[in-house]
mmCIF file of C-alpha atoms and ligand atoms in Angstrom:
data_model
loop_
_atom_site.group_PDB
_atom_site.id
_atom_site.type_symbol
_atom_site.label_atom_id
_atom_site.label_comp_id
_atom_site.label_asym_id
_atom_site.label_seq_id
_atom_site.Cartn_x
_atom_site.Cartn_y
_atom_site.Cartn_z
ATOM 1 C CA MET A 935 -6.189 -2.560 2.617
ATOM 2 C CA VAL A 936 -6.844 -1.387 -0.748
ATOM 3 C CA LYS A 937 -8.424 1.977 -1.157
ATOM 4 C CA LEU A 938 -9.587 2.642 -4.456
ATOM 5 C CA THR A 939 -10.461 6.469 -4.061
ATOM 6 C CA PRO A 940 -8.826 9.114 -2.175
ATOM 7 C CA PRO A 941 -9.433 9.210 1.138
ATOM 8 C CA MET A 942 -11.313 11.755 2.622
ATOM 9 C CA GLY A 943 -12.254 13.340 6.366
ATOM 10 C CA TRP A 944 -10.906 15.568 9.068
ATOM 11 C CA ASN A 945 -7.771 16.209 10.579
ATOM 12 C CA SER A 946 -6.772 17.926 13.777
ATOM 13 C CA TRP A 947 -3.338 19.525 12.785
ATOM 14 C CA ASN A 948 -4.281 22.542 10.604
ATOM 15 C CA THR A 949 -6.452 24.747 13.243
ATOM 16 C CA PHE A 950 -5.969 22.897 16.823
ATOM 17 C CA GLY A 951 -1.660 21.482 16.980
ATOM 18 C CA ASN A 952 -1.262 20.906 20.200
ATOM 19 C CA ASN A 953 -4.454 22.020 21.362
ATOM 20 C CA ILE A 954 -6.456 18.887 21.430
ATOM 21 C CA ASN A 955 -8.963 16.865 24.083
ATOM 22 C CA GLU A 956 -11.719 14.424 23.718
ATOM 23 C CA GLN A 957 -14.360 17.226 24.284
ATOM 24 C CA LEU A 958 -12.733 18.494 21.041
ATOM 25 C CA ILE A 959 -13.202 15.301 18.992
ATOM 26 C CA PHE A 960 -16.654 14.374 20.387
ATOM 27 C CA GLU A 961 -18.012 18.041 19.460
ATOM 28 C CA THR A 962 -15.934 17.469 15.951
ATOM 29 C CA ALA A 963 -17.735 14.175 15.686
ATOM 30 C CA ASP A 964 -21.012 15.785 16.337
ATOM 31 C CA ALA A 965 -20.373 18.328 13.745
ATOM 32 C CA PHE A 966 -19.720 15.679 11.053
ATOM 33 C CA VAL A 967 -23.075 14.324 11.595
ATOM 34 C CA ARG A 968 -24.662 17.932 12.222
ATOM 35 C CA GLU A 969 -23.153 19.297 8.807
ATOM 36 C CA ASP A 970 -24.245 15.636 6.845
ATOM 37 C CA LEU A 971 -20.299 15.565 6.304
ATOM 38 C CA PRO A 972 -20.474 11.937 5.851
ATOM 39 C CA ALA A 973 -22.776 11.905 3.051
ATOM 40 C CA LYS A 974 -20.496 14.155 0.677
ATOM 41 C CA GLY A 975 -17.748 10.990 1.464
ATOM 42 C CA TYR A 976 -15.978 12.394 4.194
ATOM 43 C CA GLU A 977 -15.506 9.300 7.094
ATOM 44 C CA TYR A 978 -12.286 9.668 8.767
ATOM 45 C CA LEU A 979 -11.848 12.276 11.956
ATOM 46 C CA VAL A 980 -8.014 11.857 12.824
ATOM 47 C CA ILE A 981 -6.066 12.981 15.680
ATOM 48 C CA ASP A 982 -3.171 14.437 14.522
ATOM 49 C CA ASP A 983 0.559 14.633 16.802
ATOM 50 C CA CYS A 984 0.644 15.762 20.823
ATOM 51 C CA TRP A 985 -2.120 13.405 21.921
ATOM 52 C CA SER A 986 0.284 10.969 24.199
ATOM 53 C CA LEU A 987 2.504 11.432 27.498
ATOM 54 C CA LYS A 988 5.539 11.869 26.797
ATOM 55 C CA GLU A 989 6.589 8.596 28.287
ATOM 56 C CA ARG A 990 5.778 4.968 27.455
ATOM 57 C CA ASP A 991 4.413 3.239 30.545
ATOM 58 C CA ALA A 992 5.951 -0.160 31.959
ATOM 59 C CA SER A 993 5.268 -2.332 29.193
ATOM 60 C CA ASP A 994 6.516 -0.195 27.034
ATOM 61 C CA ARG A 995 3.078 1.159 25.248
ATOM 62 C CA LEU A 996 2.392 4.431 24.447
ATOM 63 C CA VAL A 997 -0.244 6.395 27.024
ATOM 64 C CA ALA A 998 -2.540 8.848 25.334
ATOM 65 C CA ASP A 999 -2.514 11.957 28.067
ATOM 66 C CA PRO A 1000 -5.204 11.599 30.213
ATOM 67 C CA ALA A 1001 -5.470 15.368 31.062
ATOM 68 C CA LYS A 1002 -6.364 15.608 27.367
ATOM 69 C CA PHE A 1003 -8.435 12.474 27.004
ATOM 70 C CA PRO A 1004 -9.607 11.036 30.553
ATOM 71 C CA HIS A 1005 -11.882 8.795 29.465
ATOM 72 C CA GLY A 1006 -8.946 6.998 26.983
ATOM 73 C CA MET A 1007 -8.093 6.638 23.544
ATOM 74 C CA LYS A 1008 -10.645 3.550 23.361
ATOM 75 C CA ALA A 1009 -13.448 5.711 24.760
ATOM 76 C CA VAL A 1010 -13.009 8.219 21.929
ATOM 77 C CA ALA A 1011 -12.523 5.560 18.967
ATOM 78 C CA ASP A 1012 -15.963 3.854 20.335
ATOM 79 C CA TYR A 1013 -17.685 7.549 20.413
ATOM 80 C CA VAL A 1014 -16.774 8.326 16.795
ATOM 81 C CA HIS A 1015 -17.878 4.826 15.527
ATOM 82 C CA SER A 1016 -20.933 5.451 17.119
ATOM 83 C CA LYS A 1017 -21.621 8.382 15.081
ATOM 84 C CA GLY A 1018 -20.417 5.709 12.208
ATOM 85 C CA LEU A 1019 -17.008 7.429 11.496
ATOM 86 C CA LYS A 1020 -13.423 5.556 11.248
ATOM 87 C CA PHE A 1021 -10.969 7.074 13.593
ATOM 88 C CA GLY A 1022 -7.728 7.580 13.184
ATOM 89 C CA MET A 1023 -4.332 8.417 14.757
ATOM 90 C CA TYR A 1024 -0.680 9.411 14.539
ATOM 91 C CA SER A 1025 2.863 8.261 15.192
ATOM 92 C CA CYS A 1026 6.095 8.607 13.907
ATOM 93 C CA ALA A 1027 8.771 6.638 11.923
ATOM 94 C CA GLY A 1028 11.225 8.503 14.343
ATOM 95 C CA ASN A 1029 12.558 8.254 18.240
ATOM 96 C CA LEU A 1030 9.998 11.612 18.303
ATOM 97 C CA THR A 1031 7.437 12.656 16.527
ATOM 98 C CA CYS A 1032 7.160 16.198 15.425
ATOM 99 C CA ALA A 1033 6.252 18.144 18.237
ATOM 100 C CA GLY A 1034 8.342 15.751 20.533
ATOM 101 C CA TYR A 1035 6.078 12.885 22.054
ATOM 102 C CA PRO A 1036 7.584 9.194 21.439
ATOM 103 C CA GLY A 1037 7.632 8.095 18.064
ATOM 104 C CA SER A 1038 7.339 4.461 17.036
ATOM 105 C CA PHE A 1039 10.832 3.867 16.157
ATOM 106 C CA GLU A 1040 11.452 0.278 17.134
ATOM 107 C CA HIS A 1041 8.071 0.073 18.935
ATOM 108 C CA GLU A 1042 6.876 -0.536 15.430
ATOM 109 C CA PHE A 1043 4.570 -3.950 16.545
ATOM 110 C CA ILE A 1044 3.526 -2.711 20.234
ATOM 111 C CA ASP A 1045 2.015 0.357 18.731
ATOM 112 C CA ALA A 1046 0.236 -1.070 16.034
ATOM 113 C CA GLU A 1047 -1.517 -3.443 18.812
ATOM 114 C CA THR A 1048 -1.977 -0.898 21.035
ATOM 115 C CA PHE A 1049 -3.829 0.932 18.079
ATOM 116 C CA ALA A 1050 -5.694 -2.056 16.806
ATOM 117 C CA SER A 1051 -7.186 -2.347 20.348
ATOM 118 C CA TRP A 1052 -8.355 1.175 20.704
ATOM 119 C CA GLY A 1053 -9.763 0.666 17.636
ATOM 120 C CA VAL A 1054 -8.213 2.828 15.667
ATOM 121 C CA ASP A 1055 -8.501 2.788 11.230
ATOM 122 C CA PHE A 1056 -6.418 4.923 10.161
ATOM 123 C CA LEU A 1057 -2.527 5.812 11.054
ATOM 124 C CA LYS A 1058 -0.619 8.933 9.984
ATOM 125 C CA TYR A 1059 2.891 8.000 10.247
ATOM 126 C CA ASP A 1060 5.306 11.009 10.418
ATOM 127 C CA TYR A 1061 9.211 11.465 9.473
ATOM 128 C CA CYS A 1062 10.526 13.044 11.913
ATOM 129 C CA TYR A 1063 13.814 12.378 13.790
ATOM 130 C CA HIS A 1064 14.294 9.103 11.314
ATOM 131 C CA SER A 1065 17.472 7.022 11.620
ATOM 132 C CA PRO A 1066 19.929 8.894 9.383
ATOM 133 C CA ILE A 1067 20.827 4.957 8.955
ATOM 134 C CA ILE A 1068 17.714 3.089 7.980
ATOM 135 C CA HIS A 1069 15.947 4.278 4.612
ATOM 136 C CA GLY A 1070 12.470 5.190 4.843
ATOM 137 C CA LYS A 1071 11.305 2.509 3.061
ATOM 138 C CA TYR A 1072 12.782 0.166 5.828
ATOM 139 C CA LEU A 1073 10.803 2.503 8.407
ATOM 140 C CA TYR A 1074 7.055 2.114 6.183
ATOM 141 C CA GLY A 1075 7.735 -1.137 5.796
ATOM 142 C CA ARG A 1076 8.000 -1.985 8.938
ATOM 143 C CA MET A 1077 4.887 -0.273 10.300
ATOM 144 C CA GLY A 1078 2.968 -1.269 6.795
ATOM 145 C CA LEU A 1079 3.556 -4.942 8.312
ATOM 146 C CA ALA A 1080 3.150 -4.570 11.802
ATOM 147 C CA LEU A 1081 -0.114 -3.197 10.662
ATOM 148 C CA ASP A 1082 -1.157 -5.856 8.421
ATOM 149 C CA ASN A 1083 -0.352 -7.890 11.302
ATOM 150 C CA CYS A 1084 -2.547 -6.124 13.615
ATOM 151 C CA GLY A 1085 -5.732 -7.987 13.947
ATOM 152 C CA ARG A 1086 -7.407 -4.653 12.653
ATOM 153 C CA ASP A 1087 -7.967 -3.169 9.377
ATOM 154 C CA ILE A 1088 -5.507 -0.010 9.733
ATOM 155 C CA LEU A 1089 -4.956 2.126 6.672
ATOM 156 C CA LEU A 1090 -1.212 3.502 6.510
ATOM 157 C CA SER A 1091 -0.775 7.168 5.497
ATOM 158 C CA ALA A 1092 2.373 8.204 5.399
ATOM 159 C CA CYS A 1093 3.942 11.555 6.043
ATOM 160 C CA SER A 1094 7.349 11.664 4.548
ATOM 161 C CA TRP A 1095 6.802 14.822 2.696
ATOM 162 C CA GLY A 1096 7.961 13.446 -0.664
ATOM 163 C CA ALA A 1097 11.422 12.964 1.126
ATOM 164 C CA ASP A 1098 13.970 10.422 0.125
ATOM 165 C CA GLU A 1099 12.058 9.895 -3.561
ATOM 166 C CA THR A 1100 9.647 8.710 -1.410
ATOM 167 C CA HIS A 1101 7.393 7.848 -4.923
ATOM 168 C CA GLU A 1102 9.579 5.034 -5.481
ATOM 169 C CA TRP A 1103 9.293 2.649 -2.905
ATOM 170 C CA ILE A 1104 6.418 4.280 -1.473
ATOM 171 C CA ARG A 1105 4.005 1.537 -2.580
ATOM 172 C CA THR A 1106 5.999 -1.551 -1.269
ATOM 173 C CA THR A 1107 5.242 -0.554 2.495
ATOM 174 C CA GLY A 1108 0.945 -0.603 2.245
ATOM 175 C CA ALA A 1109 0.958 2.895 2.599
ATOM 176 C CA SER A 1110 -2.804 3.703 1.092
ATOM 177 C CA MET A 1111 -1.547 7.533 0.800
ATOM 178 C CA TRP A 1112 1.963 9.375 0.986
ATOM 179 C CA ARG A 1113 2.447 13.425 1.422
ATOM 180 C CA SER A 1114 4.069 14.350 -1.254
ATOM 181 C CA THR A 1115 4.982 17.822 -0.258
ATOM 182 C CA GLY A 1116 5.854 19.626 2.600
ATOM 183 C CA ASP A 1117 3.946 21.025 5.115
ATOM 184 C CA ILE A 1118 0.819 23.370 4.067
ATOM 185 C CA PHE A 1119 0.201 26.879 5.702
ATOM 186 C CA ASP A 1120 -2.348 29.401 5.398
ATOM 187 C CA THR A 1121 -1.478 31.238 2.785
ATOM 188 C CA TRP A 1122 -1.595 31.471 -1.258
ATOM 189 C CA GLN A 1123 1.364 31.171 -1.388
ATOM 190 C CA SER A 1124 1.606 27.879 0.087
ATOM 191 C CA VAL A 1125 -0.801 27.033 -2.095
ATOM 192 C CA LYS A 1126 0.862 27.966 -4.876
ATOM 193 C CA ASP A 1127 4.016 25.962 -3.930
ATOM 194 C CA LEU A 1128 2.227 22.661 -3.061
ATOM 195 C CA THR A 1129 0.302 22.716 -6.459
ATOM 196 C CA LYS A 1130 3.757 23.835 -8.545
ATOM 197 C CA GLN A 1131 5.685 20.707 -6.517
ATOM 198 C CA GLN A 1132 3.302 18.217 -7.358
ATOM 199 C CA GLU A 1133 3.325 18.689 -10.989
ATOM 200 C CA ARG A 1134 6.462 15.953 -11.278
ATOM 201 C CA LEU A 1135 4.765 13.579 -8.871
ATOM 202 C CA HIS A 1136 1.586 13.122 -10.758
ATOM 203 C CA PRO A 1137 2.665 9.929 -12.900
ATOM 204 C CA PHE A 1138 2.597 8.038 -8.904
ATOM 205 C CA ASN A 1139 -0.904 9.292 -8.412
ATOM 206 C CA GLY A 1140 -3.366 6.041 -8.556
ATOM 207 C CA VAL A 1141 -5.837 3.349 -6.961
ATOM 208 C CA GLY A 1142 -4.630 1.891 -3.932
ATOM 209 C CA CYS A 1143 -1.734 4.530 -2.868
ATOM 210 C CA PHE A 1144 -2.641 8.603 -3.516
ATOM 211 C CA ASN A 1145 -0.539 11.504 -3.230
ATOM 212 C CA ASP A 1146 -1.417 13.467 -0.278
ATOM 213 C CA MET A 1147 -0.901 17.432 -1.011
ATOM 214 C CA ASP A 1148 -1.619 17.667 3.196
ATOM 215 C CA MET A 1149 -4.967 18.918 4.641
ATOM 216 C CA LEU A 1150 -7.161 21.557 3.498
ATOM 217 C CA ILE A 1151 -6.947 25.029 4.547
ATOM 218 C CA VAL A 1152 -10.459 25.965 3.448
ATOM 219 C CA GLY A 1153 -12.333 27.595 6.534
ATOM 220 C CA MET A 1154 -9.514 28.668 8.445
ATOM 221 C CA TYR A 1155 -9.390 32.251 7.842
ATOM 222 C CA GLY A 1156 -5.738 32.683 8.901
ATOM 223 C CA ASN A 1157 -7.205 31.222 12.403
ATOM 224 C CA GLY A 1158 -5.206 28.382 14.400
ATOM 225 C CA ASN A 1159 -2.252 26.448 13.994
ATOM 226 C CA VAL A 1160 -1.266 26.949 10.511
ATOM 227 C CA GLY A 1161 -2.701 29.463 10.340
ATOM 228 C CA LEU A 1162 -0.894 32.985 9.053
ATOM 229 C CA ALA A 1163 -2.171 35.464 6.692
ATOM 230 C CA GLY A 1164 -5.173 32.971 6.068
ATOM 231 C CA CYS A 1165 -6.895 33.372 2.281
ATOM 232 C CA SER A 1166 -9.849 34.494 0.625
ATOM 233 C CA ASP A 1167 -13.244 32.674 -0.700
ATOM 234 C CA THR A 1168 -11.829 32.552 -3.838
ATOM 235 C CA GLN A 1169 -8.802 31.749 -2.716
ATOM 236 C CA TYR A 1170 -9.791 28.657 -1.117
ATOM 237 C CA LYS A 1171 -12.434 27.771 -3.806
ATOM 238 C CA THR A 1172 -9.578 27.142 -6.157
ATOM 239 C CA HIS A 1173 -7.164 25.677 -3.192
ATOM 240 C CA PHE A 1174 -10.158 23.098 -2.766
ATOM 241 C CA SER A 1175 -11.004 22.628 -7.038
ATOM 242 C CA ILE A 1176 -6.770 21.665 -7.261
ATOM 243 C CA TRP A 1177 -6.867 19.082 -4.695
ATOM 244 C CA ALA A 1178 -10.017 17.177 -6.089
ATOM 245 C CA PHE A 1179 -9.052 17.787 -9.569
ATOM 246 C CA MET A 1180 -5.110 16.011 -8.936
ATOM 247 C CA GLY A 1181 -7.009 12.969 -6.634
ATOM 248 C CA SER A 1182 -5.363 14.097 -3.713
ATOM 249 C CA PRO A 1183 -6.918 12.709 -0.194
ATOM 250 C CA LEU A 1184 -9.740 15.376 1.247
ATOM 251 C CA MET A 1185 -8.693 15.765 4.528
ATOM 252 C CA ILE A 1186 -10.421 19.082 6.017
ATOM 253 C CA GLY A 1187 -8.340 21.199 8.761
ATOM 254 C CA CYS A 1188 -10.779 24.290 9.640
ATOM 255 C CA ASP A 1189 -12.994 24.223 12.493
ATOM 256 C CA ILE A 1190 -15.650 22.204 11.421
ATOM 257 C CA ARG A 1191 -18.003 23.141 14.497
ATOM 258 C CA ASN A 1192 -18.232 26.808 12.715
ATOM 259 C CA MET A 1193 -17.918 26.889 9.479
ATOM 260 C CA THR A 1194 -19.302 29.860 7.120
ATOM 261 C CA GLU A 1195 -21.613 28.803 4.794
ATOM 262 C CA THR A 1196 -19.227 29.538 2.159
ATOM 263 C CA THR A 1197 -16.342 27.133 3.459
ATOM 264 C CA LYS A 1198 -19.634 24.159 3.888
ATOM 265 C CA LYS A 1199 -20.631 25.599 0.410
ATOM 266 C CA ILE A 1200 -16.647 24.881 -1.111
ATOM 267 C CA LEU A 1201 -16.112 21.909 1.156
ATOM 268 C CA THR A 1202 -19.276 20.018 -0.046
ATOM 269 C CA ASN A 1203 -19.115 20.553 -3.950
ATOM 270 C CA GLU A 1204 -20.718 17.219 -4.946
ATOM 271 C CA GLU A 1205 -19.289 17.675 -8.414
ATOM 272 C CA LEU A 1206 -15.564 18.244 -7.215
ATOM 273 C CA ILE A 1207 -15.672 15.569 -5.164
ATOM 274 C CA ARG A 1208 -16.903 13.486 -8.160
ATOM 275 C CA ILE A 1209 -14.024 13.990 -9.923
ATOM 276 C CA ASP A 1210 -11.528 13.591 -6.943
ATOM 277 C CA GLN A 1211 -13.820 10.322 -6.412
ATOM 278 C CA ASP A 1212 -13.383 9.262 -9.575
ATOM 279 C CA PRO A 1213 -13.183 5.120 -10.073
ATOM 280 C CA ALA A 1214 -10.888 5.360 -12.860
ATOM 281 C CA CYS A 1215 -8.453 7.510 -10.481
ATOM 282 C CA ARG A 1216 -6.463 8.596 -13.795
ATOM 283 C CA GLN A 1217 -3.564 11.155 -13.902
ATOM 284 C CA PRO A 1218 -4.124 14.801 -14.981
ATOM 285 C CA PHE A 1219 -2.715 16.327 -17.558
ATOM 286 C CA LYS A 1220 -1.112 19.760 -18.301
ATOM 287 C CA LEU A 1221 -2.191 21.691 -21.422
ATOM 288 C CA THR A 1222 0.044 24.017 -22.697
ATOM 289 C CA GLY A 1223 -3.002 26.525 -23.216
ATOM 290 C CA ILE A 1224 -2.817 29.695 -25.861
ATOM 291 C CA TRP A 1225 -0.984 32.874 -24.694
ATOM 292 C CA CYS A 1226 -0.862 31.306 -20.995
ATOM 293 C CA GLY A 1227 1.488 32.686 -18.423
ATOM 294 C CA ASP A 1228 2.982 30.480 -15.770
ATOM 295 C CA ASP A 1229 0.283 30.963 -13.183
ATOM 296 C CA ILE A 1230 -2.281 29.593 -15.717
ATOM 297 C CA LEU A 1231 -2.745 26.416 -15.150
ATOM 298 C CA ILE A 1232 -4.979 24.047 -17.516
ATOM 299 C CA TYR A 1233 -5.525 20.730 -17.107
ATOM 300 C CA ALA A 1234 -7.342 17.362 -17.819
ATOM 301 C CA LYS A 1235 -8.155 14.089 -16.998
ATOM 302 C CA HIS A 1236 -9.762 11.371 -18.277
ATOM 303 C CA LEU A 1237 -12.997 10.253 -16.303
ATOM 304 C CA ALA A 1238 -14.092 6.625 -16.197
ATOM 305 C CA ASP A 1239 -17.508 6.983 -17.985
ATOM 306 C CA GLY A 1240 -15.654 8.611 -20.832
ATOM 307 C CA ASP A 1241 -16.078 12.483 -19.903
ATOM 308 C CA LEU A 1242 -13.369 14.790 -19.572
ATOM 309 C CA ALA A 1243 -13.001 17.274 -16.562
ATOM 310 C CA ILE A 1244 -11.181 20.726 -17.492
ATOM 311 C CA GLY A 1245 -9.916 23.087 -14.701
ATOM 312 C CA LEU A 1246 -8.344 26.272 -15.497
ATOM 313 C CA PHE A 1247 -6.637 27.610 -12.364
ATOM 314 C CA ASN A 1248 -5.605 31.561 -12.097
ATOM 315 C CA LEU A 1249 -2.704 31.466 -9.754
ATOM 316 C CA SER A 1250 -1.761 35.047 -10.676
ATOM 317 C CA ASP A 1251 -3.291 38.069 -8.637
ATOM 318 C CA GLN A 1252 -4.960 39.948 -11.958
ATOM 319 C CA LYS A 1253 -7.779 38.888 -14.232
ATOM 320 C CA SER A 1254 -6.321 36.718 -16.755
ATOM 321 C CA SER A 1255 -7.791 34.596 -20.069
ATOM 322 C CA ALA A 1256 -7.186 30.678 -19.866
ATOM 323 C CA ARG A 1257 -7.597 29.514 -23.361
ATOM 324 C CA PHE A 1258 -6.419 25.903 -24.764
ATOM 325 C CA ASN A 1259 -7.524 24.450 -28.283
ATOM 326 C CA LEU A 1260 -9.419 20.993 -28.574
ATOM 327 C CA ASP A 1261 -6.436 19.115 -30.262
ATOM 328 C CA GLU A 1262 -4.876 19.098 -26.865
ATOM 329 C CA VAL A 1263 -7.808 17.269 -25.140
ATOM 330 C CA GLY A 1264 -7.828 14.859 -28.259
ATOM 331 C CA LEU A 1265 -10.549 16.283 -30.116
ATOM 332 C CA PRO A 1266 -9.318 18.199 -33.065
ATOM 333 C CA HIS A 1267 -11.514 18.948 -36.012
ATOM 334 C CA SER A 1268 -11.253 15.266 -37.648
ATOM 335 C CA THR A 1269 -12.943 13.464 -35.145
ATOM 336 C CA GLY A 1270 -16.510 15.840 -35.520
ATOM 337 C CA ARG A 1271 -16.489 15.852 -31.888
ATOM 338 C CA THR A 1272 -16.450 18.406 -29.418
ATOM 339 C CA LEU A 1273 -17.104 19.162 -25.756
ATOM 340 C CA SER A 1274 -20.934 20.155 -23.996
ATOM 341 C CA MET A 1275 -18.851 21.832 -20.749
ATOM 342 C CA THR A 1276 -20.687 22.070 -17.533
ATOM 343 C CA GLU A 1277 -18.881 24.658 -14.780
ATOM 344 C CA LEU A 1278 -19.094 23.059 -11.368
ATOM 345 C CA TRP A 1279 -19.208 25.939 -9.398
ATOM 346 C CA THR A 1280 -22.032 27.546 -11.051
ATOM 347 C CA GLY A 1281 -23.314 24.954 -13.297
ATOM 348 C CA GLU A 1282 -22.886 27.503 -16.367
ATOM 349 C CA LYS A 1283 -22.904 25.096 -19.487
ATOM 350 C CA VAL A 1284 -21.727 25.215 -22.889
ATOM 351 C CA THR A 1285 -20.545 23.383 -25.990
ATOM 352 C CA VAL A 1286 -17.424 24.399 -27.871
ATOM 353 C CA VAL A 1287 -18.104 25.719 -31.713
ATOM 354 C CA ASN A 1288 -14.656 26.316 -33.048
ATOM 355 C CA SER A 1289 -11.534 24.855 -32.011
ATOM 356 C CA THR A 1290 -10.715 27.319 -28.870
ATOM 357 C CA PHE A 1291 -11.878 28.025 -25.693
ATOM 358 C CA SER A 1292 -10.973 30.697 -23.462
ATOM 359 C CA LYS A 1293 -12.590 31.754 -20.659
ATOM 360 C CA GLU A 1294 -11.809 35.047 -18.537
ATOM 361 C CA LEU A 1295 -11.084 33.902 -14.626
ATOM 362 C CA ASP A 1296 -10.217 36.611 -12.109
ATOM 363 C CA ALA A 1297 -7.333 36.927 -9.960
ATOM 364 C CA TYR A 1298 -7.451 33.543 -8.107
ATOM 365 C CA ASP A 1299 -10.251 31.850 -9.507
ATOM 366 C CA CYS A 1300 -10.446 28.923 -11.270
ATOM 367 C CA ALA A 1301 -13.535 27.187 -13.465
ATOM 368 C CA VAL A 1302 -13.703 23.595 -13.493
ATOM 369 C CA TYR A 1303 -15.649 21.509 -16.202
ATOM 370 C CA ARG A 1304 -16.874 18.110 -16.753
ATOM 371 C CA ALA A 1305 -16.738 17.761 -19.908
ATOM 372 C CA GLU A 1306 -19.201 15.544 -22.713
ATOM 373 C CA VAL A 1307 -17.511 14.595 -25.658
ATOM 374 C CA VAL A 1308 -20.545 15.716 -28.317
ATOM 375 C CA LYS A 1309 -21.107 15.534 -32.288
ATOM 376 C CA ARG A 1310 -20.247 18.312 -33.921
ATOM 377 C CA ALA A 1311 -23.565 20.224 -35.020
HETATM 378 C C1 GLA B 1716 4.921 17.077 10.543
HETATM 379 C C2 GLA B 1716 3.799 16.924 9.622
HETATM 380 C C3 GLA B 1716 2.237 17.694 9.460
HETATM 381 C C4 GLA B 1716 1.827 17.461 11.226
HETATM 382 C C5 GLA B 1716 3.399 17.612 12.418
HETATM 383 C C6 GLA B 1716 2.360 17.813 13.835
HETATM 384 O O1 GLA B 1716 5.217 18.269 10.581
HETATM 385 O O2 GLA B 1716 4.152 17.006 8.247
HETATM 386 O O3 GLA B 1716 1.414 17.403 8.778
HETATM 387 O O4 GLA B 1716 1.508 16.031 11.466
HETATM 388 O O5 GLA B 1716 4.181 17.137 11.831
HETATM 389 O O6 GLA B 1716 4.151 17.760 14.331
#
């Protein structure tokens, strides 16, 4: 499978952890449709760790825990498909999954067959308890090969957290996305850390295999499995904006059965999603900016239709100004061009009249523009 833009969907881990069952998945599938998420691009519904029994059956196959999934996984997949969605599951390249359930090490082909027989469309493949002597590129390569031979189109979502220089070899394995950072938690510090860890990895993101900055925490408000202090709506807005700007997969992590209006507004911002899903999937570049400290990040990205995306992110806890010079986006005065910019949260429009653009941002806030290159007046 060649994925042309970053995958989008929902994953059970951030909110539910071990606390999953078929009722939750059915209700989540219903909520997907009720909230019209497929129309915004969200399509995969993924069950993370803790879905199986601790032992394989007599024929060495993984078994869905009958207490959690009494009708079996095929029935769950059928329900998800009946709602027009795609169904994702989870396993691990090690002997055990991160939560201690059986992993797929040395069972890659039989497990790929099992997933195919259930109707799985997406496999998140973790890296806990992996062999200390067999390199990750072989472990992920095996599962990639097994999936390519299982008789069903199953997207491989690698989850090795960027370990062992994943970026150097992940494209050899057939993965369509790869976790480029450690695990996210529902705190502002976690968002900041992952954003900064990602910087050196931008050159490795592109069509076919996307840098996955981890599932979104938008709308968790400190509840659930990775819920710690929680974040404010402004912080969630900036978190979502950064993930979309960087072209990360957008996997929702909150309980979509009970989203607040603000959560829904953030997760369904069509213009931000359009930047995430831009067909060119080009890498963003960082601007030096003018008098900006370490916590004001300014990024730009060339979009497929000739526009620029420009993101101003205030990661600090103080009101601050973000400023940049048009030179830095390729528009010195000699070009006779400037930018006509639309802010994608407020709809505010502004045309840059001199060579510098400046915007005051509240603590933790951001402004993201789609900017058209126009002739100077
Ligand atoms: C790892 C992964 C998480 C999640 C858990 C499940 O920590 O990085 O995303 O899948 O395992 O145990």
